[in-house]
């Protein structure tokens, strides 16, 4: 049995009052690194090990872009090839991706399904909400 981890961007939030109060770029807007609806597939097998490459090349479906995105100093890399995860998002969700790829329960007892976790990045003014899902497939089979 092979485990594949699917990560989906469910939503992006914005707290403009916090940006105005605390950010160096007070009108940064929503996160420019992801679009709602983006989907990523992580593999860890004899051919690929996406976990150790922070998800480079895992984007399989792009969501709808937001209008008027502002790239603040830390997000200039957003949208460039091979950089699908910012460090704050990766820090928040990588442990769940790792657990899924190892075949473990992601959040047994908290979520309705032990192979699913809903988590968000650490950006307190514009968090991104992710669904992390372990998919169990027969060796060599394609995920649905």
mmCIF file of C-alpha atoms in Angstrom:
data_model
loop_
_atom_site.group_PDB
_atom_site.id
_atom_site.type_symbol
_atom_site.label_atom_id
_atom_site.label_comp_id
_atom_site.label_asym_id
_atom_site.label_seq_id
_atom_site.Cartn_x
_atom_site.Cartn_y
_atom_site.Cartn_z
ATOM 1 C CA UNK A 1 0.000 0.000 0.000
ATOM 2 C CA UNK A 2 1.319 3.424 -0.952
ATOM 3 C CA UNK A 3 0.410 6.622 0.869
ATOM 4 C CA UNK A 4 -0.055 9.884 -0.989
ATOM 5 C CA UNK A 5 -0.764 13.153 0.754
ATOM 6 C CA UNK A 6 -3.120 15.639 -0.854
ATOM 7 C CA UNK A 7 -3.004 19.240 0.350
ATOM 8 C CA UNK A 8 -5.818 21.577 -0.693
ATOM 9 C CA UNK A 9 -6.068 25.310 -0.031
ATOM 10 C CA UNK A 10 -9.581 25.688 1.370
ATOM 11 C CA UNK A 11 -9.612 29.401 2.166
ATOM 12 C CA UNK A 12 -7.565 32.520 2.781
ATOM 13 C CA UNK A 13 -8.419 34.997 5.511
ATOM 14 C CA UNK A 14 -7.495 38.634 5.953
ATOM 15 C CA UNK A 15 -7.362 40.794 9.068
ATOM 16 C CA UNK A 16 -6.718 44.299 7.668
ATOM 17 C CA UNK A 17 -6.984 45.959 11.090
ATOM 18 C CA UNK A 18 -4.036 43.871 12.295
ATOM 19 C CA UNK A 19 -2.053 44.629 9.137
ATOM 20 C CA UNK A 20 -2.665 48.358 9.586
ATOM 21 C CA UNK A 21 -1.582 48.179 13.199
ATOM 22 C CA UNK A 22 1.469 45.904 12.978
ATOM 23 C CA UNK A 23 2.757 45.259 9.444
ATOM 24 C CA UNK A 24 5.610 47.105 7.726
ATOM 25 C CA UNK A 25 3.419 46.980 4.593
ATOM 26 C CA UNK A 26 0.092 47.959 6.205
ATOM 27 C CA UNK A 27 -2.109 47.047 3.239
ATOM 28 C CA UNK A 28 -0.478 43.743 2.320
ATOM 29 C CA UNK A 29 -3.794 42.045 1.621
ATOM 30 C CA UNK A 30 -4.295 38.298 1.391
ATOM 31 C CA UNK A 31 -1.419 35.868 1.073
ATOM 32 C CA UNK A 32 0.071 35.952 -2.453
ATOM 33 C CA UNK A 33 1.652 32.490 -2.151
ATOM 34 C CA UNK A 34 -1.524 30.422 -2.632
ATOM 35 C CA UNK A 35 -4.882 30.519 -4.346
ATOM 36 C CA UNK A 36 -8.053 29.040 -2.886
ATOM 37 C CA UNK A 37 -8.501 25.723 -4.679
ATOM 38 C CA UNK A 38 -4.804 24.961 -5.169
ATOM 39 C CA UNK A 39 -4.126 21.228 -4.853
ATOM 40 C CA UNK A 40 -0.795 19.573 -4.156
ATOM 41 C CA UNK A 41 0.042 15.838 -4.230
ATOM 42 C CA UNK A 42 2.982 14.551 -2.196
ATOM 43 C CA UNK A 43 4.581 11.194 -2.987
ATOM 44 C CA UNK A 44 7.212 9.309 -1.051
ATOM 45 C CA UNK A 45 8.335 6.188 -2.860
ATOM 46 C CA UNK A 46 11.251 4.779 -4.836
ATOM 47 C CA UNK A 47 10.822 7.374 -7.590
ATOM 48 C CA UNK A 48 9.983 10.559 -5.645
ATOM 49 C CA UNK A 49 10.337 12.051 -2.214
ATOM 50 C CA UNK A 50 8.410 15.305 -2.274
ATOM 51 C CA UNK A 51 8.512 15.790 1.487
ATOM 52 C CA UNK A 52 12.266 16.369 1.560
ATOM 53 C CA UNK A 53 11.959 18.954 -1.201
ATOM 54 C CA UNK A 54 9.291 21.013 0.620
ATOM 55 C CA UNK A 55 6.733 20.166 -2.052
ATOM 56 C CA UNK A 56 8.637 21.415 -5.091
ATOM 57 C CA UNK A 57 6.734 20.260 -8.182
ATOM 58 C CA UNK A 58 3.665 19.007 -6.284
ATOM 59 C CA UNK A 59 1.091 21.539 -7.546
ATOM 60 C CA UNK A 60 -1.443 19.584 -9.617
ATOM 61 C CA UNK A 61 -4.300 22.105 -9.790
ATOM 62 C CA UNK A 62 -4.293 25.885 -9.535
ATOM 63 C CA UNK A 63 -7.108 27.723 -7.858
ATOM 64 C CA UNK A 64 -8.520 31.125 -8.729
ATOM 65 C CA UNK A 65 -6.113 34.028 -8.244
ATOM 66 C CA UNK A 66 -7.061 36.901 -5.976
ATOM 67 C CA UNK A 67 -7.144 40.441 -7.290
ATOM 68 C CA UNK A 68 -4.735 43.154 -6.172
ATOM 69 C CA UNK A 69 -2.213 40.960 -4.361
ATOM 70 C CA UNK A 70 0.715 42.783 -2.825
ATOM 71 C CA UNK A 71 4.079 41.083 -2.505
ATOM 72 C CA UNK A 72 5.642 42.122 0.762
ATOM 73 C CA UNK A 73 9.405 41.677 1.294
ATOM 74 C CA UNK A 74 9.096 38.049 2.409
ATOM 75 C CA UNK A 75 6.833 36.909 -0.442
ATOM 76 C CA UNK A 76 8.703 38.046 -3.556
ATOM 77 C CA UNK A 77 9.381 34.366 -4.353
ATOM 78 C CA UNK A 78 5.656 33.494 -4.461
ATOM 79 C CA UNK A 79 4.589 31.881 -7.693
ATOM 80 C CA UNK A 80 8.097 31.027 -8.848
ATOM 81 C CA UNK A 81 8.797 27.534 -10.113
ATOM 82 C CA UNK A 82 9.713 25.056 -7.422
ATOM 83 C CA UNK A 83 8.602 27.186 -4.462
ATOM 84 C CA UNK A 84 5.046 26.170 -3.629
ATOM 85 C CA UNK A 85 5.350 26.491 0.144
ATOM 86 C CA UNK A 86 6.417 29.483 2.165
ATOM 87 C CA UNK A 87 8.370 28.759 5.342
ATOM 88 C CA UNK A 88 5.487 29.692 7.675
ATOM 89 C CA UNK A 89 3.029 27.391 5.899
ATOM 90 C CA UNK A 90 5.574 24.588 5.682
ATOM 91 C CA UNK A 91 6.328 24.900 9.402
ATOM 92 C CA UNK A 92 2.629 24.630 10.234
ATOM 93 C CA UNK A 93 1.634 21.711 7.987
ATOM 94 C CA UNK A 94 4.771 19.651 7.272
ATOM 95 C CA UNK A 95 4.298 17.428 10.354
ATOM 96 C CA UNK A 96 0.859 16.377 9.066
ATOM 97 C CA UNK A 97 2.218 15.700 5.577
ATOM 98 C CA UNK A 98 4.981 13.548 7.072
ATOM 99 C CA UNK A 99 2.514 11.574 9.226
ATOM 100 C CA UNK A 100 0.300 10.985 6.188
ATOM 101 C CA UNK A 101 3.167 9.791 3.981
ATOM 102 C CA UNK A 102 4.214 7.366 6.717
ATOM 103 C CA UNK A 103 0.665 5.940 6.841
ATOM 104 C CA UNK A 104 -0.155 7.320 10.269
ATOM 105 C CA UNK A 105 -3.260 8.906 11.688
ATOM 106 C CA UNK A 106 -3.088 12.619 11.107
ATOM 107 C CA UNK A 107 -5.439 13.691 13.884
ATOM 108 C CA UNK A 108 -7.335 10.715 15.285
ATOM 109 C CA UNK A 109 -10.043 11.702 17.737
ATOM 110 C CA UNK A 110 -10.126 15.345 16.689
ATOM 111 C CA UNK A 111 -11.263 15.125 13.063
ATOM 112 C CA UNK A 112 -14.177 12.979 11.871
ATOM 113 C CA UNK A 113 -11.756 11.031 9.701
ATOM 114 C CA UNK A 114 -8.329 10.139 11.084
ATOM 115 C CA UNK A 115 -6.717 10.613 7.657
ATOM 116 C CA UNK A 116 -7.704 14.315 7.430
ATOM 117 C CA UNK A 117 -6.509 17.462 9.182
ATOM 118 C CA UNK A 118 -7.524 21.086 8.741
ATOM 119 C CA UNK A 119 -4.671 23.449 9.627
ATOM 120 C CA UNK A 120 -3.531 26.963 8.841
ATOM 121 C CA UNK A 121 -0.255 28.772 8.401
ATOM 122 C CA UNK A 122 1.221 30.955 11.127
ATOM 123 C CA UNK A 123 0.607 34.337 9.495
ATOM 124 C CA UNK A 124 -1.718 36.034 11.958
ATOM 125 C CA UNK A 125 -2.807 38.803 9.590
ATOM 126 C CA UNK A 126 -3.513 36.681 6.496
ATOM 127 C CA UNK A 127 -3.688 32.957 7.334
ATOM 128 C CA UNK A 128 -4.196 30.283 4.688
ATOM 129 C CA UNK A 129 -6.419 27.313 5.592
ATOM 130 C CA UNK A 130 -5.253 23.888 4.362
ATOM 131 C CA UNK A 131 -6.870 20.467 4.188
ATOM 132 C CA UNK A 132 -4.251 17.732 4.554
ATOM 133 C CA UNK A 133 -5.446 14.278 3.534
ATOM 134 C CA UNK A 134 -3.751 10.863 3.588
ATOM 135 C CA UNK A 135 -4.794 8.775 0.589
ATOM 136 C CA UNK A 136 -4.123 5.026 0.649
ATOM 137 C CA UNK A 137 -3.680 3.610 -2.853
ATOM 138 C CA UNK A 138 -2.457 0.323 -4.239
ATOM 139 C CA UNK A 139 1.232 0.446 -5.163
ATOM 140 C CA UNK A 140 1.624 2.184 -8.508
ATOM 141 C CA UNK A 141 -2.055 3.218 -8.738
ATOM 142 C CA UNK A 142 -3.057 6.807 -9.425
ATOM 143 C CA UNK A 143 -5.035 8.689 -6.745
ATOM 144 C CA UNK A 144 -8.643 9.575 -7.472
#
